[in-house]
PDB file of C-alpha atoms in Angstrom:
ATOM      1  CA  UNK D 200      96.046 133.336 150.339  1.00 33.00           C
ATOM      2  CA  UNK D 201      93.234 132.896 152.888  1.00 32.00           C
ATOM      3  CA  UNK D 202      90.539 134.762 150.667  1.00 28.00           C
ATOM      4  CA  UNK D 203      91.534 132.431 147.703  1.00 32.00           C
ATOM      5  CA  UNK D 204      91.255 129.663 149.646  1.00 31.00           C
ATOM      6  CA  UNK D 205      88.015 130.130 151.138  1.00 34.00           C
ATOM      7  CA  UNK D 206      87.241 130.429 147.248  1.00 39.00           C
ATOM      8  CA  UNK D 207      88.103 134.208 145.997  1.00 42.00           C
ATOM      9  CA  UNK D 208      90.364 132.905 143.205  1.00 44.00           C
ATOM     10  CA  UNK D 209      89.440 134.177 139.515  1.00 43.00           C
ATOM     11  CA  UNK D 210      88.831 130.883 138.744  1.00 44.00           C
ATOM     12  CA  UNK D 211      90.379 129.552 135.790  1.00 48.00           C
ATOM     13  CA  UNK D 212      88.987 130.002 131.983  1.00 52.00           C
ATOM     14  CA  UNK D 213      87.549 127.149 130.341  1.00 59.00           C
ATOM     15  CA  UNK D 214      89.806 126.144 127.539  1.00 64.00           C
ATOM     16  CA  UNK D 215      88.112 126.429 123.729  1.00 76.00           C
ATOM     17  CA  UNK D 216      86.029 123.538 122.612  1.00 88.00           C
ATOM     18  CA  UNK D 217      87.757 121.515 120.521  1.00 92.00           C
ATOM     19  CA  UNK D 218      87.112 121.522 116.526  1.00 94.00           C
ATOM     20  CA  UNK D 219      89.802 120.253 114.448  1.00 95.00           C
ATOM     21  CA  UNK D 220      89.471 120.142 110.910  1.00 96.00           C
ATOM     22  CA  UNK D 221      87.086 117.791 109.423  1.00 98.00           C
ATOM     23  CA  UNK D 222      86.063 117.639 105.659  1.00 98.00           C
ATOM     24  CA  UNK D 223      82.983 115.978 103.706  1.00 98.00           C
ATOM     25  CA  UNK D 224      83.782 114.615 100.043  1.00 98.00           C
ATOM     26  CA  UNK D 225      81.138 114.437  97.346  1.00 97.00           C
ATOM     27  CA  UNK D 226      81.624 112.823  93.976  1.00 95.00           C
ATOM     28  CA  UNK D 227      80.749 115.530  91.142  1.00 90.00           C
ATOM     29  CA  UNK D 228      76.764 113.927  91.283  1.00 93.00           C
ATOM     30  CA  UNK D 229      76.351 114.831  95.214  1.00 94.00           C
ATOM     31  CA  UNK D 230      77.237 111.107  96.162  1.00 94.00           C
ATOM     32  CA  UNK D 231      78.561 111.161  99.408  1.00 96.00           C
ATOM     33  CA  UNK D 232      82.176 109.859  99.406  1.00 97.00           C
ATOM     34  CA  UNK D 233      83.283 110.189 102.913  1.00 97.00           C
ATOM     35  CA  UNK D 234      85.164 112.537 105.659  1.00 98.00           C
ATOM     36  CA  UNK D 235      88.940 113.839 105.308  1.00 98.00           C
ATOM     37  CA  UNK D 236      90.173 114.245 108.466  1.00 98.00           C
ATOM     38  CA  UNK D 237      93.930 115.593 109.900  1.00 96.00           C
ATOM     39  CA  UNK D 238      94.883 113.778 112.830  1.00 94.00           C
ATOM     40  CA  UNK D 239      97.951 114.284 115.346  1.00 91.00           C
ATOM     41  CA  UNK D 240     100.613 111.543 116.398  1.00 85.00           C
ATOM     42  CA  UNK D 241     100.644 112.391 119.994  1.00 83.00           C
ATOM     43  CA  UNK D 242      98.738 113.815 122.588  1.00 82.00           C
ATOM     44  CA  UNK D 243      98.294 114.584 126.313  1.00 75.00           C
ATOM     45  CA  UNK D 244      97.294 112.259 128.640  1.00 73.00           C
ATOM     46  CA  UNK D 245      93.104 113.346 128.433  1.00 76.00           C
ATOM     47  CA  UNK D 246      93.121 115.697 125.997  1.00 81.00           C
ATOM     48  CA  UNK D 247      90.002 115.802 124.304  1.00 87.00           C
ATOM     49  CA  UNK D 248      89.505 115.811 120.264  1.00 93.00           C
ATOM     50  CA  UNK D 249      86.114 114.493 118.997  1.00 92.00           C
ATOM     51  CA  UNK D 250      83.301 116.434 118.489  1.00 95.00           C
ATOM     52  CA  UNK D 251      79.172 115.687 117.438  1.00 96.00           C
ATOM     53  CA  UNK D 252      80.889 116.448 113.765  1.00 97.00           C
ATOM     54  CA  UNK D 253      83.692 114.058 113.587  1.00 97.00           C
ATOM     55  CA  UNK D 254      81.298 110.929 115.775  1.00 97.00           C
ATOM     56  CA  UNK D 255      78.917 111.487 113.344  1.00 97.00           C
ATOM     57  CA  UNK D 256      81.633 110.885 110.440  1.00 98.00           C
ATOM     58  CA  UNK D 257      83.282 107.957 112.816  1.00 97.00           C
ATOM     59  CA  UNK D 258      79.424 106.349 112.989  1.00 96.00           C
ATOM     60  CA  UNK D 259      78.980 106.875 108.847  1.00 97.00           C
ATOM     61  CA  UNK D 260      82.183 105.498 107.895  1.00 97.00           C
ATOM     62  CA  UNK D 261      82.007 102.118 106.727  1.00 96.00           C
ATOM     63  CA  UNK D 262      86.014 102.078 106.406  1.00 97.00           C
ATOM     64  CA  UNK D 263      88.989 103.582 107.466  1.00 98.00           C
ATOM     65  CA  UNK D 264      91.827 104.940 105.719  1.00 98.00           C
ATOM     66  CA  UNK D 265      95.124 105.435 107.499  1.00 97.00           C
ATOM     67  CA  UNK D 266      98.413 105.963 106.888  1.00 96.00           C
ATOM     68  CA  UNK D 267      99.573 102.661 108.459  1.00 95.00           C
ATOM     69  CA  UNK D 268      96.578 100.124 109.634  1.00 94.00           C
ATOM     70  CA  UNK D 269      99.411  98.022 111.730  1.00 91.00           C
ATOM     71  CA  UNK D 270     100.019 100.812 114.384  1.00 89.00           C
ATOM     72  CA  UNK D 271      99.493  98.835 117.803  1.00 85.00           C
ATOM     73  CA  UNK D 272     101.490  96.183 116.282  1.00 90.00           C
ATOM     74  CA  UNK D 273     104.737  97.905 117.461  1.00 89.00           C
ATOM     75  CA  UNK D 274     106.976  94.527 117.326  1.00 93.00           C
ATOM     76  CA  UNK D 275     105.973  94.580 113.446  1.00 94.00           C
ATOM     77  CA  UNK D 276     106.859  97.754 113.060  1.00 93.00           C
ATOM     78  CA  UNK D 277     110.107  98.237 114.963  1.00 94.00           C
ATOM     79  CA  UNK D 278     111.297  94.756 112.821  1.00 96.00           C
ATOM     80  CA  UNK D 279     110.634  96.753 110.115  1.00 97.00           C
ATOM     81  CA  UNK D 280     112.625  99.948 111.604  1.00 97.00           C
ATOM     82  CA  UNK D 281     115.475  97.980 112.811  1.00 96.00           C
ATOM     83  CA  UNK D 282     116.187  96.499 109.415  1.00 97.00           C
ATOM     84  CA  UNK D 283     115.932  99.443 107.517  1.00 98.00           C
ATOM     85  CA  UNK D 284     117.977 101.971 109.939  1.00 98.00           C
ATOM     86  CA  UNK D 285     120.741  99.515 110.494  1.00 96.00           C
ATOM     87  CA  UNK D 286     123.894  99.816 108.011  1.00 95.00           C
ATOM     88  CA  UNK D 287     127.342  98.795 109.234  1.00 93.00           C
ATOM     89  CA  UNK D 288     130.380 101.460 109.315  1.00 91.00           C
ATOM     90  CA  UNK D 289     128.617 104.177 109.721  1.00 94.00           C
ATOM     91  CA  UNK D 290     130.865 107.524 110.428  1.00 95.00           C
ATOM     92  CA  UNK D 291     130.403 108.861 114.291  1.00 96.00           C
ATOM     93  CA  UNK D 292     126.889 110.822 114.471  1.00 96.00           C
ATOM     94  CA  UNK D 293     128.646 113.978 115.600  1.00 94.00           C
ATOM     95  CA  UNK D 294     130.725 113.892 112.299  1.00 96.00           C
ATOM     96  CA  UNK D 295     127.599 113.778 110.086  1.00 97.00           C
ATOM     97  CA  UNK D 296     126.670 116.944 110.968  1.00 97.00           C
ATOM     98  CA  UNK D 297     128.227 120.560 110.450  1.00 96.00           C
ATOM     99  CA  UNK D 298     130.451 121.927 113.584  1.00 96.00           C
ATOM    100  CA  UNK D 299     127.830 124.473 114.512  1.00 96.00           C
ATOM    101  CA  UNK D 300     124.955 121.706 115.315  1.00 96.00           C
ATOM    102  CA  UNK D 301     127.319 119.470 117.116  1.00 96.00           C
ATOM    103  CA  UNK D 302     126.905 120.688 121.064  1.00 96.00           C
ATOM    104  CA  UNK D 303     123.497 120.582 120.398  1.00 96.00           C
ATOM    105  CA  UNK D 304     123.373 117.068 119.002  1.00 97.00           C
ATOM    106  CA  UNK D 305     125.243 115.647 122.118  1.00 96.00           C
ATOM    107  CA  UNK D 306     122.835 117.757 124.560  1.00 95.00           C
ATOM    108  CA  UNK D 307     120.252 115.913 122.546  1.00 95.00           C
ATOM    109  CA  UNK D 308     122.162 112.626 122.606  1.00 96.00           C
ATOM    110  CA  UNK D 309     121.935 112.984 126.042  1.00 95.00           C
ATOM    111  CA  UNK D 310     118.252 114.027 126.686  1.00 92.00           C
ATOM    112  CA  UNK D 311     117.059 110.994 124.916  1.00 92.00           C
ATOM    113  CA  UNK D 312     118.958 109.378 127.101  1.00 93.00           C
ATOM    114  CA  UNK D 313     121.429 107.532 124.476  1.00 95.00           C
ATOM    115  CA  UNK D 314     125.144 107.481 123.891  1.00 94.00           C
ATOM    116  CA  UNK D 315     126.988 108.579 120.759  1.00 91.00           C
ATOM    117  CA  UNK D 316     128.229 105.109 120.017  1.00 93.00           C
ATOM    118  CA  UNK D 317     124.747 103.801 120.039  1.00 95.00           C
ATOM    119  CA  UNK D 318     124.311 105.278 116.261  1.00 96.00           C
ATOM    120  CA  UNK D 319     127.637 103.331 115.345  1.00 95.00           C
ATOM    121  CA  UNK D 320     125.505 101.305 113.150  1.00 96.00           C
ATOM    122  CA  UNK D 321     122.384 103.791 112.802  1.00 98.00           C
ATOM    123  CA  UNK D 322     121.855 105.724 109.584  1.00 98.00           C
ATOM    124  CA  UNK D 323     121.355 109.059 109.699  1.00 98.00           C
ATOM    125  CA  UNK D 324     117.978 109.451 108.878  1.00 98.00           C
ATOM    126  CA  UNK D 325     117.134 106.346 111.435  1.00 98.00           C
ATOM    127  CA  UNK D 326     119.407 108.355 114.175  1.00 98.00           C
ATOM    128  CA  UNK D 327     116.820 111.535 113.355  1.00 97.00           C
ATOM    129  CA  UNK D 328     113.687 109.618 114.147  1.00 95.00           C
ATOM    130  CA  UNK D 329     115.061 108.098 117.285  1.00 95.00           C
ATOM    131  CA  UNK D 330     116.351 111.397 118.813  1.00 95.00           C
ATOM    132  CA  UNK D 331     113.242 113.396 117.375  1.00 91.00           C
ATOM    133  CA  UNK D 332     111.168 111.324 119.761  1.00 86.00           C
ATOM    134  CA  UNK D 333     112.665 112.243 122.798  1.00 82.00           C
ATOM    135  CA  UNK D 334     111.209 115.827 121.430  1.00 81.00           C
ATOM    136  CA  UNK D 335     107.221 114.609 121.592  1.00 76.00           C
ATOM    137  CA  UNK D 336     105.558 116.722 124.301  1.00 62.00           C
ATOM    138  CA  UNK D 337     102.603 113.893 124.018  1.00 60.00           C
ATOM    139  CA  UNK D 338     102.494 110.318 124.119  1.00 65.00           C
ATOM    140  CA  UNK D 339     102.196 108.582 120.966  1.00 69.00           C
ATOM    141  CA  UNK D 340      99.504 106.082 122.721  1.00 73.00           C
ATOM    142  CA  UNK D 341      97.417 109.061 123.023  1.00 76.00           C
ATOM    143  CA  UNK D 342      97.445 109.443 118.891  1.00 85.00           C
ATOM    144  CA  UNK D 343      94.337 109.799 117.110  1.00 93.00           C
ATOM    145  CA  UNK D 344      95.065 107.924 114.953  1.00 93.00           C
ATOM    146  CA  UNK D 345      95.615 104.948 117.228  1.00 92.00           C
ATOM    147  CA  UNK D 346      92.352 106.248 119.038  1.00 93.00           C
ATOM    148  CA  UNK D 347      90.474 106.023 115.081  1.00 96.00           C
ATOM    149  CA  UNK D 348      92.124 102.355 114.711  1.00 95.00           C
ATOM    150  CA  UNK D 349      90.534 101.065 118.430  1.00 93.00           C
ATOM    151  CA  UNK D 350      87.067 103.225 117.438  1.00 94.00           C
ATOM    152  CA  UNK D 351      86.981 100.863 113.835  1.00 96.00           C
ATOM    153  CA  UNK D 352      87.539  97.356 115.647  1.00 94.00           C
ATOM    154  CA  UNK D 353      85.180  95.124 113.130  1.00 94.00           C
ATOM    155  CA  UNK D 354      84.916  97.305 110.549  1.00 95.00           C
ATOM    156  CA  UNK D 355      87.482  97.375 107.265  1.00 96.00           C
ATOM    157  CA  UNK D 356      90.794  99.012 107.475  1.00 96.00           C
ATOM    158  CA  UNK D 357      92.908  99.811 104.667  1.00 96.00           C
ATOM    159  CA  UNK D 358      96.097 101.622 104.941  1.00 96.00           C
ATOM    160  CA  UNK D 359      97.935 104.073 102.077  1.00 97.00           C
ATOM    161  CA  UNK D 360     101.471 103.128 102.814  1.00 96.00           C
ATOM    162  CA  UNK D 361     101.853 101.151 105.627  1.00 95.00           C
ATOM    163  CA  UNK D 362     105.511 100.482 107.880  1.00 95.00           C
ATOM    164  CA  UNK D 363     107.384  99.369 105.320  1.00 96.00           C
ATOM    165  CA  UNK D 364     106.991 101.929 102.713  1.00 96.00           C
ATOM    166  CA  UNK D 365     106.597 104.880 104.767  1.00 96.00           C
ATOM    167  CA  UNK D 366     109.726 104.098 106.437  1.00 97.00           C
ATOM    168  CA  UNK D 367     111.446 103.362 102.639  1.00 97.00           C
ATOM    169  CA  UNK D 368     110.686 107.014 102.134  1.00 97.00           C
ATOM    170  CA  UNK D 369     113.009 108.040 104.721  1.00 97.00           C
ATOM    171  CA  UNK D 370     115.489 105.027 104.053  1.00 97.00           C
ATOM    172  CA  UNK D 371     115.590 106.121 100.290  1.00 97.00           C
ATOM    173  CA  UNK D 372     116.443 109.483 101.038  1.00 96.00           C
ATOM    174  CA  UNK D 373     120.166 110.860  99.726  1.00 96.00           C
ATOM    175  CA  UNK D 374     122.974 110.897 102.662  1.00 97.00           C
ATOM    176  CA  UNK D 375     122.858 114.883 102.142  1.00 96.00           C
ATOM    177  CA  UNK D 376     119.040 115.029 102.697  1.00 96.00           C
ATOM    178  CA  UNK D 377     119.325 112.943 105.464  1.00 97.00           C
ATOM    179  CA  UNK D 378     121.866 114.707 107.405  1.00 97.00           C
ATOM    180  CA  UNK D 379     119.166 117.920 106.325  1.00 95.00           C
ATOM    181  CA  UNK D 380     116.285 116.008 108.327  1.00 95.00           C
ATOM    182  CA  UNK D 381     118.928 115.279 111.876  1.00 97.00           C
ATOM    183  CA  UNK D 382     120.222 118.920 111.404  1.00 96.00           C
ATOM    184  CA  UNK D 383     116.334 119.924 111.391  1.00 93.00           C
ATOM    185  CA  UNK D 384     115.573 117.751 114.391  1.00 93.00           C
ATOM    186  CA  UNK D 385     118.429 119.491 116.321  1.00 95.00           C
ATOM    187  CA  UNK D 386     117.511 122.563 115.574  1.00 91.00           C
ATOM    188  CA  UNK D 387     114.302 121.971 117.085  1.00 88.00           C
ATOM    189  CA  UNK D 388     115.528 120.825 120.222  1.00 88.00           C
ATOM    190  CA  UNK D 389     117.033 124.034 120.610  1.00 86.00           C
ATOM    191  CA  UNK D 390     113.807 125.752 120.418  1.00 80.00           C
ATOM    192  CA  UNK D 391     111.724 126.776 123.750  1.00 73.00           C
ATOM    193  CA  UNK D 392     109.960 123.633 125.572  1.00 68.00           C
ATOM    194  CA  UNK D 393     106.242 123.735 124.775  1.00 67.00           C
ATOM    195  CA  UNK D 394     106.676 123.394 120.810  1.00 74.00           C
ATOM    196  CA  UNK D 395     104.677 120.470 121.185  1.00 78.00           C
ATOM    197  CA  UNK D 396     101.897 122.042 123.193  1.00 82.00           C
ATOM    198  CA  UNK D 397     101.760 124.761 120.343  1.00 85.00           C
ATOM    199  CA  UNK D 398     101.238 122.331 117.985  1.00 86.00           C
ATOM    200  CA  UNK D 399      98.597 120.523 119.156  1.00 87.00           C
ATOM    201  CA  UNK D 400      96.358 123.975 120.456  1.00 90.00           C
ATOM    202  CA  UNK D 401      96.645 124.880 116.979  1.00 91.00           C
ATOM    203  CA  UNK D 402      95.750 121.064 115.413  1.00 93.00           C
ATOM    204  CA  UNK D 403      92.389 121.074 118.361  1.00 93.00           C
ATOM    205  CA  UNK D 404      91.285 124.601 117.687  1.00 93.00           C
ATOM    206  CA  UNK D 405      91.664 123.723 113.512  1.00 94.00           C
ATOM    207  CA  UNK D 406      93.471 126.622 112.526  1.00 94.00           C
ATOM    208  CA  UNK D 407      94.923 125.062 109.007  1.00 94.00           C
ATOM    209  CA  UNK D 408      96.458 128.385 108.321  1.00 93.00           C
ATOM    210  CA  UNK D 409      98.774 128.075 110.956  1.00 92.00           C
ATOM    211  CA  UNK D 410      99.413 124.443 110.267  1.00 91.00           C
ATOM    212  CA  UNK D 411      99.992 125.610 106.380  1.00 90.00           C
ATOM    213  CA  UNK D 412     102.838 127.511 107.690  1.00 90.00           C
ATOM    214  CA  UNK D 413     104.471 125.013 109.928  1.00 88.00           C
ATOM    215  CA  UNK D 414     104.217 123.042 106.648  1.00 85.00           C
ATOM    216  CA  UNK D 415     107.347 125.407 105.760  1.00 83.00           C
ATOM    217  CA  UNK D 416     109.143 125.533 108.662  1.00 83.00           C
ATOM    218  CA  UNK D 417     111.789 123.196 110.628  1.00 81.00           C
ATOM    219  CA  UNK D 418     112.139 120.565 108.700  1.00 82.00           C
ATOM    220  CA  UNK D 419     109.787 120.689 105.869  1.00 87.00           C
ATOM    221  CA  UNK D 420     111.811 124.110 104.917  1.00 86.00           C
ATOM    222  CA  UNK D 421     113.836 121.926 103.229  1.00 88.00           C
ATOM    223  CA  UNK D 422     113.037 121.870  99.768  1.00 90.00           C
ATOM    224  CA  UNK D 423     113.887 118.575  99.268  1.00 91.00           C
ATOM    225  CA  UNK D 424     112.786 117.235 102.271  1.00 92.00           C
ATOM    226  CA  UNK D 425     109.246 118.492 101.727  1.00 93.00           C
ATOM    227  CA  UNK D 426     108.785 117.238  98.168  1.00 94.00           C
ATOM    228  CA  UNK D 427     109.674 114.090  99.674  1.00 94.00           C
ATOM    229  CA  UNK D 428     107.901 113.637 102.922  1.00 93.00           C
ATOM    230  CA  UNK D 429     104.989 115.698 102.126  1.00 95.00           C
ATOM    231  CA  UNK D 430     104.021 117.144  98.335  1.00 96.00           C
ATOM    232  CA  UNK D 431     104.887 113.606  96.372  1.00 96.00           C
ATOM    233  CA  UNK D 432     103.268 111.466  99.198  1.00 97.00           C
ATOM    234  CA  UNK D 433     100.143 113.986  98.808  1.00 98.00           C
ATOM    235  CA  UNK D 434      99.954 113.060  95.529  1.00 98.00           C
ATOM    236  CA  UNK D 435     100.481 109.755  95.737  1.00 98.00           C
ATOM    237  CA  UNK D 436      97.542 109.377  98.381  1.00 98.00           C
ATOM    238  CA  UNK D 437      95.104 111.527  96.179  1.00 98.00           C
ATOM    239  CA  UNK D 438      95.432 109.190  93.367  1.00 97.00           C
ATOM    240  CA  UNK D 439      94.512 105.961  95.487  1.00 96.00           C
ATOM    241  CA  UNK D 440      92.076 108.081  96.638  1.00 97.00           C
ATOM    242  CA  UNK D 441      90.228 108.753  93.620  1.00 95.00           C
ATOM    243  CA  UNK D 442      90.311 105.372  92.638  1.00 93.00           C
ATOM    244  CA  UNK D 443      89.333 103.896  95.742  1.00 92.00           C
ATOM    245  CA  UNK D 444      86.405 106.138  96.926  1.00 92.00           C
ATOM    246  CA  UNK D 445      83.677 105.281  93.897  1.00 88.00           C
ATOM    247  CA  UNK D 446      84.470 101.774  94.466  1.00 87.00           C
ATOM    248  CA  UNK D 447      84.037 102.135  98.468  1.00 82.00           C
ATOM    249  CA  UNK D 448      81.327 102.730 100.613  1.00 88.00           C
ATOM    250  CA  UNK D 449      81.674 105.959 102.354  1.00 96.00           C
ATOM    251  CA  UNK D 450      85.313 106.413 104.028  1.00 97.00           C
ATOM    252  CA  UNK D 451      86.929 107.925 106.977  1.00 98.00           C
ATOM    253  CA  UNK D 452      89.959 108.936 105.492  1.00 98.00           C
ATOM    254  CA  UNK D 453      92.781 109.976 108.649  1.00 98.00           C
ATOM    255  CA  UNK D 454      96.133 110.968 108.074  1.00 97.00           C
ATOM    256  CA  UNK D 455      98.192 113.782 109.552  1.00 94.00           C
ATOM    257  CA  UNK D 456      97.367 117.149 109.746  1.00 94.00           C
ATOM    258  CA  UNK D 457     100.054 118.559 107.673  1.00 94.00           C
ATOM    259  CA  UNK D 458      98.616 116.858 104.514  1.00 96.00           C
ATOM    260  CA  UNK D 459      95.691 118.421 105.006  1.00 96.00           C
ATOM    261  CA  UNK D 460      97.124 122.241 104.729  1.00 94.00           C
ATOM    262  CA  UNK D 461      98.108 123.876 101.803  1.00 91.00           C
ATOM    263  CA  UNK D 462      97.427 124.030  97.764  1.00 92.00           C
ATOM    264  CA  UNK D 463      99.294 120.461  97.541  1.00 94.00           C
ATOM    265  CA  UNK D 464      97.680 118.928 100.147  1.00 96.00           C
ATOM    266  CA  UNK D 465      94.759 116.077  99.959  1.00 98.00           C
ATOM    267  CA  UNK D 466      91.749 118.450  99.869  1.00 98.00           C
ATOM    268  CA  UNK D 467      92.600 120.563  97.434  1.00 98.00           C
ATOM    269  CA  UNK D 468      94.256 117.618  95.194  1.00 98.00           C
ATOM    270  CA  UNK D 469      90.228 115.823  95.587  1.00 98.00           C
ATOM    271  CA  UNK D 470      88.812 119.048  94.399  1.00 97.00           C
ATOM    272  CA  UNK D 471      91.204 118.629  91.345  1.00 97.00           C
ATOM    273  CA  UNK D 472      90.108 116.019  90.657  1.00 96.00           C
ATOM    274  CA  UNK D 473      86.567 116.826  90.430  1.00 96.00           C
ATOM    275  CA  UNK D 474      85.174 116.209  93.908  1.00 97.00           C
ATOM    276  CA  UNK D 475      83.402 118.481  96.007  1.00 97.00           C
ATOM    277  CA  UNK D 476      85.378 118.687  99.419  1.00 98.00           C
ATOM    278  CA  UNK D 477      83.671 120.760 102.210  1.00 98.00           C
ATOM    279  CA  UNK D 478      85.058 121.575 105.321  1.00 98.00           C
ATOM    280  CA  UNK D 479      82.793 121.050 107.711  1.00 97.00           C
ATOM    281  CA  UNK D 480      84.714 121.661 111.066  1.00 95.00           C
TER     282      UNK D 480
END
């Protein structure tokens, strides 16, 4: 203890440089289009993210694409929540679910620091949302995307869903698929703490093959679930996409990660469409 003291201690390895994935988009004549970048929700308190790469993109970009432009405006968007979760005569949360995920649910009930008869009014997949937060090892202030949003203050933003319809996707679900998505979200709370940290070593270091798989697991190993939060959505952005980028001048475009992984997800739907999309990072 003395000899470490005195400064004999291994001294701790430097972690990896950050390099999460980054893309460049060409139209089929070489015109640059803009950057596809996968961000992450939530973060720890100083963890660092950009690289020369992705300032460079920030500095080209002439506008940003997000999922939902409105982010910091969290009194707009938990209006929005609020009247979409909300439907009276609601059965007791612990009865939506099968018997085998119901001590869970109340341990998680309890961790997020809420009381079954505060979902008396909640739908289900409102009540997954809610109790899936108390599962974020990051703080959602520390989002890239919120972090892209302050970095474009004076330049365009335009947004490919926005509160109201990314929450409708949820909202529109079927009662069975939403019960799917809480009985996910409990499941994960059962898993070791640190899921969170996992997640976002493997979203700074870039590795979209590990990301790809997480795109069927937990929740999104839902058939239904998936085709609904992530493969129609994908497909729904690449569309606006093409339409949008010839017309634009060149785009940041910065959505989560897990659209960026996979054969259905954005860069491979751009490249079927006829543009050249390079990883560059």
């Amino acid at each position: 203890m003395v000899l470490a003291a005195c400064g004999g201690a291994t001294p701790e390895p430097e972690p990896p440089r950050p390099s999460p994935a980054l893309w460049e988009i060409k139209s089929g004549d070489g015109t640059l289009e803009g950057w596809l970048f996968g961000t992450i929700h939530t973060l720890p308190d100083g963890a660092d993210w950009e690289t020369p790469a992705l300032s460079d993109a920030i500095e080209g970009a002439d506008i940003l694409i997000v999922e939902i432009a409105g982010l910091d405006d969290s009194a707009a968007v938990s209006a929005v929540f609020t009247r979409l979760a909300q439907t009276p005569g609601q059965l007791p949360l612990t009865s939506r679910l099968a018997a085998q995920h119901r001590p869970a649910l109340g341990e998680l009930i309890a961790k997020a620091g809420y009381e079954t008869g505060d979902f008396a009014t909640i739908e289900s997949w409102a009540a997954a949302l809610m109790l899936a937060q108390s599962l974020q090892g990051g703080d959602p202030d520390n989002g890239v995307d919120r972090a892209l949003l302050r970095r474009f203050r004076g330049r365009p933003v335009q947004e490919l869903e926005g509160a109201e319809r990314q929450l409708s996707i949820f909202d529109q679900l079927p009662e069975a698929d939403q019960r799917d998505l809480l009985a996910a979200v409990v499941e994960e709370s059962r898993k070791p703490q640190g899921e969170s940290e996992r997640l976002a070593k493997m979203w700074r270091a870039g590795d979209m093959t590990a990301l790809a798989r997480e795109n069927s697991q937990g929740l999104l190993a839902d058939a239904q679930l998936r085709d609904a939060l992530l493969v129609r959505r994908n497909a729904r952005w690449a569309a606006l996409l093409a339409q949008s980028l010839p017309a634009d001048p060149p785009a940041l475009i910065a959505v989560g990660a897990a659209h960026m992984a996979g054969p259905d997800a954005l860069p491979a739907l751009l490249q079927k469409r006829g543009y050249t999309v390079t990883r560059i990072q």
